[in-house]
Amino acid sequence: MPTGPGAAADARGAPFPVRHPSALDLARLSRLRVFPPGGVPLYRHIARLAELGPDREFLLAPCGTGVTAQFLAETSGASGAGVDPDPALIEADTARTRAAGLAERLHFESGPLTDLPYQDAVFDVAVGEVGLASADDPAAAVAELARVTKPMGTVVLVQLIWAGNIDEPSRDLVVQALGVRPLLLVEWKQHLRDAGVVDLYVEDWSDAAPTLRHPWTLGGLAEFHSVRDRLAVLLRAARRWGWREVLRAMRAWTEVGARVADDRILGLSLIRGTKWVGPDQAGPGE
C-alpha cells in the first residue's frame, strides 16, 4: 500500500492498494449501465431456459451495476436478488431499483462470492456472471451458488473459457488484464458437478460477445457512446491507482487484446444444470 507523497486515496483518506487496474475494475467504475458480454439476447435466453416467471425467484452473483438483475425482473415478472462484494455498487443498485419501482421484487446485498449472505435452498434460479471468476476460489463460489439454490432448481454459469492454446505466462497476462481468471470448459463443469449440479447443458456464446476482442471492454465498456464516457472512467481509475498505473495497464490491454483477437484464445460459455437433492448424492447420468 502506498505511503509516500502522491499516493492515491479514497474519499476517507485511506490509501488504495497499488496494482494495475483491470478491465473488470473499469467496468465497475463506469456509471453507465450496460450489459456484460452476451448482452440482452443472452439474458433473455437465460430467462427462457430457467423458466423465470412471477412465481420464481432468482439470484445473480456478482450483480455489479445491477443491469441484468433489473432486466430479468422487468421482463420475466420474477422476484430476485443480487450479491456483490462492493458495498458502493450495492448502494447504487438499491437506489436505482427503488426509483424504478422494483423495490418490492428486487433487492441487493453486499457479501463475498464465496460466502453468500443467504440460507440454504432459497432461490429457484442462481446465475454466476462473468465476474464470479474474480473470486479467489471459483470452486467455492460455484458451490455457494448451488447451496442457495432449491433442490431441482436451476444453476447457470456465464463464464469466459480458454478456447485456444496459450502458455502459462501469457495466461497470467490475460488474467491480470481482465481481472477474472477464465477456466477450461471442463473445469467449470467439474466445479458444478462437485457442487451437486447435474444434467449439464452447454451453449457457446462467443460470437455474441464482440467485447472479447478487446479485454478493456469487458462488462460492456465497448458500448460507451462517446470519448467523454471513457475519459470519465479513466479519471476515476487514475484517482484510485494513479495515471502511471492506468497508462501501464492500457498498454498491457492493447497487447493482450491483440492476442485475444488474433488467436481466439477466449470464448464465452453458458452452462446450465439442475441442483440435485444434495452435493453428496450422485444425480442421474453422473
PDB file of C-alpha atoms in Angstrom:
ATOM      1  CA  MET A   1       0.000   0.000   0.000  1.00  0.00           C
ATOM      2  CA  PRO A   2       1.380   3.449  -0.870  1.00  0.00           C
ATOM      3  CA  THR A   3       2.618   5.655   1.910  1.00  0.00           C
ATOM      4  CA  GLY A   4       4.722   8.308   0.164  1.00  0.00           C
ATOM      5  CA  PRO A   5       3.762  11.639  -1.409  1.00  0.00           C
ATOM      6  CA  GLY A   6       1.195  11.417  -4.151  1.00  0.00           C
ATOM      7  CA  ALA A   7      -0.248   8.070  -3.023  1.00  0.00           C
ATOM      8  CA  ALA A   8      -3.808   7.599  -4.191  1.00  0.00           C
ATOM      9  CA  ALA A   9      -6.505   7.587  -1.509  1.00  0.00           C
ATOM     10  CA  ASP A  10     -10.228   7.135  -1.248  1.00  0.00           C
ATOM     11  CA  ALA A  11     -12.747   9.703  -0.029  1.00  0.00           C
ATOM     12  CA  ARG A  12     -11.905   8.923   3.622  1.00  0.00           C
ATOM     13  CA  GLY A  13      -8.181   9.340   3.043  1.00  0.00           C
ATOM     14  CA  ALA A  14      -7.445   5.610   3.283  1.00  0.00           C
ATOM     15  CA  PRO A  15      -4.783   4.513   0.760  1.00  0.00           C
ATOM     16  CA  PHE A  16      -5.795   2.148  -2.015  1.00  0.00           C
ATOM     17  CA  PRO A  17      -3.732  -0.960  -2.707  1.00  0.00           C
ATOM     18  CA  VAL A  18      -1.319  -0.424  -5.590  1.00  0.00           C
ATOM     19  CA  ARG A  19      -1.942  -2.758  -8.530  1.00  0.00           C
ATOM     20  CA  HIS A  20      -2.783  -2.484 -12.194  1.00  0.00           C
ATOM     21  CA  PRO A  21      -6.442  -1.703 -12.811  1.00  0.00           C
ATOM     22  CA  SER A  22      -8.149  -4.463 -14.785  1.00  0.00           C
ATOM     23  CA  ALA A  23     -10.962  -4.473 -17.326  1.00  0.00           C
ATOM     24  CA  LEU A  24     -13.345  -5.593 -14.589  1.00  0.00           C
ATOM     25  CA  ASP A  25     -12.174  -2.702 -12.388  1.00  0.00           C
ATOM     26  CA  LEU A  26     -13.043  -0.217 -15.122  1.00  0.00           C
ATOM     27  CA  ALA A  27     -16.408  -1.814 -15.758  1.00  0.00           C
ATOM     28  CA  ARG A  28     -17.223  -1.416 -12.087  1.00  0.00           C
ATOM     29  CA  LEU A  29     -16.136   2.239 -12.105  1.00  0.00           C
ATOM     30  CA  SER A  30     -18.433   3.080 -15.007  1.00  0.00           C
ATOM     31  CA  ARG A  31     -21.651   4.919 -14.249  1.00  0.00           C
ATOM     32  CA  LEU A  32     -23.158   3.645 -17.466  1.00  0.00           C
ATOM     33  CA  ARG A  33     -25.418   0.643 -17.002  1.00  0.00           C
ATOM     34  CA  VAL A  34     -24.519  -1.659 -19.853  1.00  0.00           C
ATOM     35  CA  PHE A  35     -24.784  -5.409 -20.248  1.00  0.00           C
ATOM     36  CA  PRO A  36     -21.866  -7.790 -19.765  1.00  0.00           C
ATOM     37  CA  PRO A  37     -20.677  -9.937 -22.715  1.00  0.00           C
ATOM     38  CA  GLY A  38     -23.582 -11.644 -24.458  1.00  0.00           C
ATOM     39  CA  GLY A  39     -25.886  -8.668 -23.939  1.00  0.00           C
ATOM     40  CA  VAL A  40     -29.672  -8.633 -23.959  1.00  0.00           C
ATOM     41  CA  PRO A  41     -30.066 -11.723 -26.207  1.00  0.00           C
ATOM     42  CA  LEU A  42     -28.108 -13.886 -23.760  1.00  0.00           C
ATOM     43  CA  TYR A  43     -30.052 -12.810 -20.683  1.00  0.00           C
ATOM     44  CA  ARG A  44     -33.393 -13.059 -22.474  1.00  0.00           C
ATOM     45  CA  HIS A  45     -32.361 -16.618 -23.366  1.00  0.00           C
ATOM     46  CA  ILE A  46     -31.392 -17.343 -19.755  1.00  0.00           C
ATOM     47  CA  ALA A  47     -34.849 -16.221 -18.618  1.00  0.00           C
ATOM     48  CA  ARG A  48     -36.407 -18.704 -21.044  1.00  0.00           C
ATOM     49  CA  LEU A  49     -34.062 -21.573 -20.153  1.00  0.00           C
ATOM     50  CA  ALA A  50     -34.662 -21.073 -16.431  1.00  0.00           C
ATOM     51  CA  GLU A  51     -38.416 -20.624 -16.953  1.00  0.00           C
ATOM     52  CA  LEU A  52     -38.420 -17.414 -14.938  1.00  0.00           C
ATOM     53  CA  GLY A  53     -41.849 -16.040 -14.145  1.00  0.00           C
ATOM     54  CA  PRO A  54     -43.846 -14.275 -11.419  1.00  0.00           C
ATOM     55  CA  ASP A  55     -43.781 -17.355  -9.207  1.00  0.00           C
ATOM     56  CA  ARG A  56     -39.985 -17.742  -9.349  1.00  0.00           C
ATOM     57  CA  GLU A  57     -37.062 -16.104  -7.534  1.00  0.00           C
ATOM     58  CA  PHE A  58     -33.545 -15.685  -8.899  1.00  0.00           C
ATOM     59  CA  LEU A  59     -30.084 -14.677  -7.689  1.00  0.00           C
ATOM     60  CA  LEU A  60     -27.262 -13.055  -9.659  1.00  0.00           C
ATOM     61  CA  ALA A  61     -23.690 -13.057  -8.359  1.00  0.00           C
ATOM     62  CA  PRO A  62     -21.834 -10.834  -8.727  1.00  0.00           C
ATOM     63  CA  CYS A  63     -24.512  -8.367  -9.747  1.00  0.00           C
ATOM     64  CA  GLY A  64     -22.229  -5.386 -10.496  1.00  0.00           C
ATOM     65  CA  THR A  65     -24.287  -2.383 -11.583  1.00  0.00           C
ATOM     66  CA  GLY A  66     -27.490  -4.421 -11.355  1.00  0.00           C
ATOM     67  CA  VAL A  67     -28.443  -4.064 -15.020  1.00  0.00           C
ATOM     68  CA  THR A  68     -29.018  -7.785 -15.621  1.00  0.00           C
ATOM     69  CA  ALA A  69     -30.924  -8.254 -12.374  1.00  0.00           C
ATOM     70  CA  GLN A  70     -33.290  -5.398 -13.231  1.00  0.00           C
ATOM     71  CA  PHE A  71     -33.695  -6.713 -16.785  1.00  0.00           C
ATOM     72  CA  LEU A  72     -34.673 -10.197 -15.590  1.00  0.00           C
ATOM     73  CA  ALA A  73     -37.114  -8.794 -13.033  1.00  0.00           C
ATOM     74  CA  GLU A  74     -38.785  -6.448 -15.538  1.00  0.00           C
ATOM     75  CA  THR A  75     -39.013  -8.892 -18.451  1.00  0.00           C
ATOM     76  CA  SER A  76     -39.994 -12.056 -16.559  1.00  0.00           C
ATOM     77  CA  GLY A  77     -42.003 -10.706 -13.621  1.00  0.00           C
ATOM     78  CA  ALA A  78     -39.841 -12.783 -11.276  1.00  0.00           C
ATOM     79  CA  SER A  79     -38.515 -11.583  -7.939  1.00  0.00           C
ATOM     80  CA  GLY A  80     -34.777 -11.537  -7.487  1.00  0.00           C
ATOM     81  CA  ALA A  81     -31.651 -10.601  -5.625  1.00  0.00           C
ATOM     82  CA  GLY A  82     -28.107  -9.594  -6.442  1.00  0.00           C
ATOM     83  CA  VAL A  83     -24.922 -10.016  -4.436  1.00  0.00           C
ATOM     84  CA  ASP A  84     -21.701  -8.110  -4.950  1.00  0.00           C
ATOM     85  CA  PRO A  85     -18.550  -7.667  -2.863  1.00  0.00           C
ATOM     86  CA  ASP A  86     -18.600  -3.884  -3.445  1.00  0.00           C
ATOM     87  CA  PRO A  87     -20.898  -2.066  -0.966  1.00  0.00           C
ATOM     88  CA  ALA A  88     -20.846   1.107  -3.084  1.00  0.00           C
ATOM     89  CA  LEU A  89     -22.311  -0.748  -6.050  1.00  0.00           C
ATOM     90  CA  ILE A  90     -24.972  -2.310  -3.847  1.00  0.00           C
ATOM     91  CA  GLU A  91     -25.988   1.107  -2.531  1.00  0.00           C
ATOM     92  CA  ALA A  92     -26.317   2.456  -6.083  1.00  0.00           C
ATOM     93  CA  ASP A  93     -28.205  -0.652  -7.256  1.00  0.00           C
ATOM     94  CA  THR A  94     -30.660  -0.320  -4.384  1.00  0.00           C
ATOM     95  CA  ALA A  95     -31.323   3.344  -5.175  1.00  0.00           C
ATOM     96  CA  ARG A  96     -31.923   2.613  -8.873  1.00  0.00           C
ATOM     97  CA  THR A  97     -34.242  -0.265  -8.037  1.00  0.00           C
ATOM     98  CA  ARG A  98     -36.282   1.952  -5.747  1.00  0.00           C
ATOM     99  CA  ALA A  99     -36.505   4.631  -8.459  1.00  0.00           C
ATOM    100  CA  ALA A 100     -37.682   2.009 -10.968  1.00  0.00           C
ATOM    101  CA  GLY A 101     -40.474   0.884  -8.651  1.00  0.00           C
ATOM    102  CA  LEU A 102     -38.995  -2.593  -8.190  1.00  0.00           C
ATOM    103  CA  ALA A 103     -38.054  -2.408  -4.517  1.00  0.00           C
ATOM    104  CA  GLU A 104     -40.678  -4.985  -3.533  1.00  0.00           C
ATOM    105  CA  ARG A 105     -39.383  -7.581  -6.012  1.00  0.00           C
ATOM    106  CA  LEU A 106     -35.665  -6.911  -6.291  1.00  0.00           C
ATOM    107  CA  HIS A 107     -33.099  -6.438  -3.536  1.00  0.00           C
ATOM    108  CA  PHE A 108     -29.326  -6.370  -3.254  1.00  0.00           C
ATOM    109  CA  GLU A 109     -26.839  -7.469  -0.620  1.00  0.00           C
ATOM    110  CA  SER A 110     -23.113  -6.943  -0.197  1.00  0.00           C
ATOM    111  CA  GLY A 111     -21.051 -10.014   0.548  1.00  0.00           C
ATOM    112  CA  PRO A 112     -18.217 -12.249  -0.642  1.00  0.00           C
ATOM    113  CA  LEU A 113     -18.890 -14.557  -3.566  1.00  0.00           C
ATOM    114  CA  THR A 114     -17.554 -17.486  -1.566  1.00  0.00           C
ATOM    115  CA  ASP A 115     -19.907 -16.856   1.373  1.00  0.00           C
ATOM    116  CA  LEU A 116     -23.259 -15.650   0.089  1.00  0.00           C
ATOM    117  CA  PRO A 117     -25.481 -13.933   2.702  1.00  0.00           C
ATOM    118  CA  TYR A 118     -28.419 -16.342   2.291  1.00  0.00           C
ATOM    119  CA  GLN A 119     -29.647 -19.541   3.883  1.00  0.00           C
ATOM    120  CA  ASP A 120     -29.632 -22.849   2.028  1.00  0.00           C
ATOM    121  CA  ALA A 121     -32.151 -23.588  -0.731  1.00  0.00           C
ATOM    122  CA  VAL A 122     -33.653 -20.083  -1.125  1.00  0.00           C
ATOM    123  CA  PHE A 123     -33.694 -19.453  -4.887  1.00  0.00           C
ATOM    124  CA  ASP A 124     -35.286 -21.213  -7.836  1.00  0.00           C
ATOM    125  CA  VAL A 125     -32.512 -19.977 -10.137  1.00  0.00           C
ATOM    126  CA  ALA A 126     -28.934 -18.861  -9.412  1.00  0.00           C
ATOM    127  CA  VAL A 127     -26.768 -17.228 -12.088  1.00  0.00           C
ATOM    128  CA  GLY A 128     -22.997 -16.867 -11.795  1.00  0.00           C
ATOM    129  CA  GLU A 129     -21.967 -13.963 -14.015  1.00  0.00           C
ATOM    130  CA  VAL A 130     -18.543 -13.398 -15.611  1.00  0.00           C
ATOM    131  CA  GLY A 131     -17.230 -11.608 -12.508  1.00  0.00           C
ATOM    132  CA  LEU A 132     -17.633 -14.822 -10.499  1.00  0.00           C
ATOM    133  CA  ALA A 133     -14.224 -15.793 -11.877  1.00  0.00           C
ATOM    134  CA  SER A 134     -12.662 -12.934  -9.915  1.00  0.00           C
ATOM    135  CA  ALA A 135     -13.196 -14.928  -6.706  1.00  0.00           C
ATOM    136  CA  ASP A 136     -10.045 -16.280  -5.081  1.00  0.00           C
ATOM    137  CA  ASP A 137     -11.666 -19.730  -5.083  1.00  0.00           C
ATOM    138  CA  PRO A 138     -14.019 -20.162  -8.082  1.00  0.00           C
ATOM    139  CA  ALA A 139     -14.947 -23.689  -6.978  1.00  0.00           C
ATOM    140  CA  ALA A 140     -16.165 -22.332  -3.642  1.00  0.00           C
ATOM    141  CA  ALA A 141     -18.120 -19.587  -5.419  1.00  0.00           C
ATOM    142  CA  VAL A 142     -19.859 -22.171  -7.626  1.00  0.00           C
ATOM    143  CA  ALA A 143     -20.589 -24.301  -4.558  1.00  0.00           C
ATOM    144  CA  GLU A 144     -22.223 -21.286  -2.912  1.00  0.00           C
ATOM    145  CA  LEU A 145     -24.484 -20.766  -5.921  1.00  0.00           C
ATOM    146  CA  ALA A 146     -25.594 -24.381  -5.623  1.00  0.00           C
ATOM    147  CA  ARG A 147     -26.031 -24.149  -1.853  1.00  0.00           C
ATOM    148  CA  VAL A 148     -28.547 -21.301  -2.050  1.00  0.00           C
ATOM    149  CA  THR A 149     -30.485 -22.959  -4.906  1.00  0.00           C
ATOM    150  CA  LYS A 150     -33.538 -25.091  -4.118  1.00  0.00           C
ATOM    151  CA  PRO A 151     -33.346 -28.830  -4.857  1.00  0.00           C
ATOM    152  CA  MET A 152     -34.212 -29.362  -8.544  1.00  0.00           C
ATOM    153  CA  GLY A 153     -33.650 -25.640  -9.117  1.00  0.00           C
ATOM    154  CA  THR A 154     -31.506 -24.226 -11.918  1.00  0.00           C
ATOM    155  CA  VAL A 155     -27.871 -23.098 -11.709  1.00  0.00           C
ATOM    156  CA  VAL A 156     -26.457 -21.125 -14.641  1.00  0.00           C
ATOM    157  CA  LEU A 157     -22.880 -20.021 -15.267  1.00  0.00           C
ATOM    158  CA  VAL A 158     -21.979 -17.386 -17.870  1.00  0.00           C
ATOM    159  CA  GLN A 159     -18.208 -17.610 -17.975  1.00  0.00           C
ATOM    160  CA  LEU A 160     -15.115 -16.917 -20.032  1.00  0.00           C
ATOM    161  CA  ILE A 161     -13.277 -20.055 -21.044  1.00  0.00           C
ATOM    162  CA  TRP A 162      -9.883 -20.803 -22.539  1.00  0.00           C
ATOM    163  CA  ALA A 163     -10.674 -21.706 -26.131  1.00  0.00           C
ATOM    164  CA  GLY A 164      -7.152 -21.919 -27.587  1.00  0.00           C
ATOM    165  CA  ASN A 165      -3.626 -22.923 -26.707  1.00  0.00           C
ATOM    166  CA  ILE A 166      -1.744 -20.387 -24.616  1.00  0.00           C
ATOM    167  CA  ASP A 167       1.328 -20.693 -22.419  1.00  0.00           C
ATOM    168  CA  GLU A 168       1.140 -20.055 -18.686  1.00  0.00           C
ATOM    169  CA  PRO A 169       2.958 -16.659 -18.676  1.00  0.00           C
ATOM    170  CA  SER A 170       0.596 -15.399 -21.397  1.00  0.00           C
ATOM    171  CA  ARG A 171      -2.397 -16.699 -19.435  1.00  0.00           C
ATOM    172  CA  ASP A 172      -1.251 -14.713 -16.427  1.00  0.00           C
ATOM    173  CA  LEU A 173      -1.060 -11.541 -18.523  1.00  0.00           C
ATOM    174  CA  VAL A 174      -4.602 -12.097 -19.798  1.00  0.00           C
ATOM    175  CA  VAL A 175      -5.880 -12.714 -16.269  1.00  0.00           C
ATOM    176  CA  GLN A 176      -4.260  -9.514 -14.988  1.00  0.00           C
ATOM    177  CA  ALA A 177      -5.737  -7.514 -17.862  1.00  0.00           C
ATOM    178  CA  LEU A 178      -9.221  -8.969 -17.439  1.00  0.00           C
ATOM    179  CA  GLY A 179      -9.432  -9.075 -13.638  1.00  0.00           C
ATOM    180  CA  VAL A 180     -11.003 -12.536 -13.867  1.00  0.00           C
ATOM    181  CA  ARG A 181      -9.452 -15.962 -14.383  1.00  0.00           C
ATOM    182  CA  PRO A 182     -11.003 -17.935 -17.240  1.00  0.00           C
ATOM    183  CA  LEU A 183     -11.059 -21.711 -16.860  1.00  0.00           C
ATOM    184  CA  LEU A 184     -11.346 -24.585 -19.286  1.00  0.00           C
ATOM    185  CA  LEU A 185     -14.932 -25.560 -20.002  1.00  0.00           C
ATOM    186  CA  VAL A 186     -14.286 -28.960 -18.417  1.00  0.00           C
ATOM    187  CA  GLU A 187     -13.132 -27.214 -15.223  1.00  0.00           C
ATOM    188  CA  TRP A 188     -16.313 -25.129 -14.905  1.00  0.00           C
ATOM    189  CA  LYS A 189     -18.377 -28.264 -15.492  1.00  0.00           C
ATOM    190  CA  GLN A 190     -16.434 -30.164 -12.845  1.00  0.00           C
ATOM    191  CA  HIS A 191     -16.975 -27.381 -10.304  1.00  0.00           C
ATOM    192  CA  LEU A 192     -20.712 -27.670 -10.947  1.00  0.00           C
ATOM    193  CA  ARG A 193     -20.698 -31.456 -10.588  1.00  0.00           C
ATOM    194  CA  ASP A 194     -18.696 -31.215  -7.365  1.00  0.00           C
ATOM    195  CA  ALA A 195     -21.372 -28.830  -6.058  1.00  0.00           C
ATOM    196  CA  GLY A 196     -24.155 -31.305  -6.807  1.00  0.00           C
ATOM    197  CA  VAL A 197     -25.346 -29.808 -10.086  1.00  0.00           C
ATOM    198  CA  VAL A 198     -26.300 -32.388 -12.730  1.00  0.00           C
ATOM    199  CA  ASP A 199     -27.763 -32.673 -16.255  1.00  0.00           C
ATOM    200  CA  LEU A 200     -25.320 -30.079 -17.565  1.00  0.00           C
ATOM    201  CA  TYR A 201     -26.161 -28.288 -20.806  1.00  0.00           C
ATOM    202  CA  VAL A 202     -23.658 -26.047 -22.617  1.00  0.00           C
ATOM    203  CA  GLU A 203     -24.015 -23.326 -25.252  1.00  0.00           C
ATOM    204  CA  ASP A 204     -21.235 -21.335 -26.930  1.00  0.00           C
ATOM    205  CA  TRP A 205     -21.988 -17.603 -26.944  1.00  0.00           C
ATOM    206  CA  SER A 206     -18.557 -16.429 -28.098  1.00  0.00           C
ATOM    207  CA  ASP A 207     -19.856 -14.962 -31.366  1.00  0.00           C
ATOM    208  CA  ALA A 208     -22.379 -12.881 -29.419  1.00  0.00           C
ATOM    209  CA  ALA A 209     -19.645 -11.320 -27.278  1.00  0.00           C
ATOM    210  CA  PRO A 210     -17.577  -8.990 -29.503  1.00  0.00           C
ATOM    211  CA  THR A 211     -16.073  -7.368 -26.402  1.00  0.00           C
ATOM    212  CA  LEU A 212     -13.826 -10.426 -26.093  1.00  0.00           C
ATOM    213  CA  ARG A 213     -11.754  -8.904 -28.876  1.00  0.00           C
ATOM    214  CA  HIS A 214     -10.575  -6.172 -26.530  1.00  0.00           C
ATOM    215  CA  PRO A 215     -10.237  -7.022 -22.819  1.00  0.00           C
ATOM    216  CA  TRP A 216     -10.619  -3.462 -21.563  1.00  0.00           C
ATOM    217  CA  THR A 217     -14.189  -3.518 -22.808  1.00  0.00           C
ATOM    218  CA  LEU A 218     -15.225  -6.403 -20.537  1.00  0.00           C
ATOM    219  CA  GLY A 219     -18.577  -5.632 -18.961  1.00  0.00           C
ATOM    220  CA  GLY A 220     -19.870  -3.548 -21.832  1.00  0.00           C
ATOM    221  CA  LEU A 221     -17.369  -0.714 -21.871  1.00  0.00           C
ATOM    222  CA  ALA A 222     -17.281  -1.097 -25.654  1.00  0.00           C
ATOM    223  CA  GLU A 223     -20.765   0.379 -25.596  1.00  0.00           C
ATOM    224  CA  PHE A 224     -19.561   3.767 -24.395  1.00  0.00           C
ATOM    225  CA  HIS A 225     -21.289   6.337 -26.556  1.00  0.00           C
ATOM    226  CA  SER A 226     -18.503   8.920 -26.538  1.00  0.00           C
ATOM    227  CA  VAL A 227     -14.873   9.581 -25.732  1.00  0.00           C
ATOM    228  CA  ARG A 228     -16.183  11.606 -22.787  1.00  0.00           C
ATOM    229  CA  ASP A 229     -17.672   8.458 -21.249  1.00  0.00           C
ATOM    230  CA  ARG A 230     -14.350   6.619 -21.471  1.00  0.00           C
ATOM    231  CA  LEU A 231     -12.431   9.591 -20.153  1.00  0.00           C
ATOM    232  CA  ALA A 232     -14.722   9.815 -17.117  1.00  0.00           C
ATOM    233  CA  VAL A 233     -13.906   6.207 -16.206  1.00  0.00           C
ATOM    234  CA  LEU A 234     -10.190   6.733 -16.773  1.00  0.00           C
ATOM    235  CA  LEU A 235     -10.259   9.771 -14.477  1.00  0.00           C
ATOM    236  CA  ARG A 236     -11.858   7.706 -11.719  1.00  0.00           C
ATOM    237  CA  ALA A 237      -9.281   4.982 -12.290  1.00  0.00           C
ATOM    238  CA  ALA A 238      -6.433   7.491 -12.143  1.00  0.00           C
ATOM    239  CA  ARG A 239      -7.684   8.796  -8.826  1.00  0.00           C
ATOM    240  CA  ARG A 240      -7.623   5.290  -7.421  1.00  0.00           C
ATOM    241  CA  TRP A 241      -4.439   3.902  -8.985  1.00  0.00           C
ATOM    242  CA  GLY A 242      -2.612   6.918 -10.422  1.00  0.00           C
ATOM    243  CA  TRP A 243      -2.093   7.814 -14.080  1.00  0.00           C
ATOM    244  CA  ARG A 244       1.142   5.836 -14.336  1.00  0.00           C
ATOM    245  CA  GLU A 245      -0.616   2.591 -13.448  1.00  0.00           C
ATOM    246  CA  VAL A 246      -3.596   3.372 -15.683  1.00  0.00           C
ATOM    247  CA  LEU A 247      -1.367   4.082 -18.711  1.00  0.00           C
ATOM    248  CA  ARG A 248       0.715   0.988 -17.998  1.00  0.00           C
ATOM    249  CA  ALA A 249      -2.468  -1.071 -17.824  1.00  0.00           C
ATOM    250  CA  MET A 250      -3.757   0.406 -21.100  1.00  0.00           C
ATOM    251  CA  ARG A 251      -0.574  -0.673 -22.872  1.00  0.00           C
ATOM    252  CA  ALA A 252      -0.995  -4.160 -21.442  1.00  0.00           C
ATOM    253  CA  TRP A 253      -4.671  -4.281 -22.536  1.00  0.00           C
ATOM    254  CA  THR A 254      -3.660  -3.348 -26.097  1.00  0.00           C
ATOM    255  CA  GLU A 255      -1.083  -6.133 -26.216  1.00  0.00           C
ATOM    256  CA  VAL A 256      -3.395  -8.705 -24.661  1.00  0.00           C
ATOM    257  CA  GLY A 257      -6.341  -7.601 -26.796  1.00  0.00           C
ATOM    258  CA  ALA A 258      -4.383  -8.239 -29.988  1.00  0.00           C
ATOM    259  CA  ARG A 259      -3.527 -11.726 -28.775  1.00  0.00           C
ATOM    260  CA  VAL A 260      -7.120 -12.482 -27.825  1.00  0.00           C
ATOM    261  CA  ALA A 261      -8.435 -11.278 -31.192  1.00  0.00           C
ATOM    262  CA  ASP A 262      -5.773 -12.926 -33.365  1.00  0.00           C
ATOM    263  CA  ASP A 263      -5.580 -16.310 -31.627  1.00  0.00           C
ATOM    264  CA  ARG A 264      -9.203 -16.546 -30.379  1.00  0.00           C
ATOM    265  CA  ILE A 265      -7.966 -17.854 -27.053  1.00  0.00           C
ATOM    266  CA  LEU A 266     -11.123 -16.841 -25.160  1.00  0.00           C
ATOM    267  CA  GLY A 267     -14.718 -17.936 -25.512  1.00  0.00           C
ATOM    268  CA  LEU A 268     -17.940 -17.284 -23.658  1.00  0.00           C
ATOM    269  CA  SER A 269     -19.997 -20.268 -22.500  1.00  0.00           C
ATOM    270  CA  LEU A 270     -23.412 -20.653 -20.925  1.00  0.00           C
ATOM    271  CA  ILE A 271     -23.588 -23.727 -18.701  1.00  0.00           C
ATOM    272  CA  ARG A 272     -26.924 -24.720 -17.193  1.00  0.00           C
ATOM    273  CA  GLY A 273     -27.586 -27.511 -14.722  1.00  0.00           C
ATOM    274  CA  THR A 274     -30.031 -28.775 -12.121  1.00  0.00           C
ATOM    275  CA  LYS A 275     -29.358 -28.721  -8.382  1.00  0.00           C
ATOM    276  CA  TRP A 276     -29.696 -32.317  -7.225  1.00  0.00           C
ATOM    277  CA  VAL A 277     -31.031 -33.393  -3.819  1.00  0.00           C
ATOM    278  CA  GLY A 278     -27.654 -32.989  -2.133  1.00  0.00           C
ATOM    279  CA  PRO A 279     -23.997 -32.485  -3.098  1.00  0.00           C
ATOM    280  CA  ASP A 280     -23.094 -35.941  -1.739  1.00  0.00           C
ATOM    281  CA  GLN A 281     -25.671 -37.774  -3.845  1.00  0.00           C
ATOM    282  CA  ALA A 282     -24.926 -38.602  -7.434  1.00  0.00           C
ATOM    283  CA  GLY A 283     -27.513 -37.354  -9.873  1.00  0.00           C
ATOM    284  CA  PRO A 284     -28.949 -39.094 -12.915  1.00  0.00           C
ATOM    285  CA  GLY A 285     -26.371 -39.955 -15.511  1.00  0.00           C
ATOM    286  CA  GLU A 286     -23.471 -38.791 -13.334  1.00  0.00           C
TER     287      GLU A 286
END
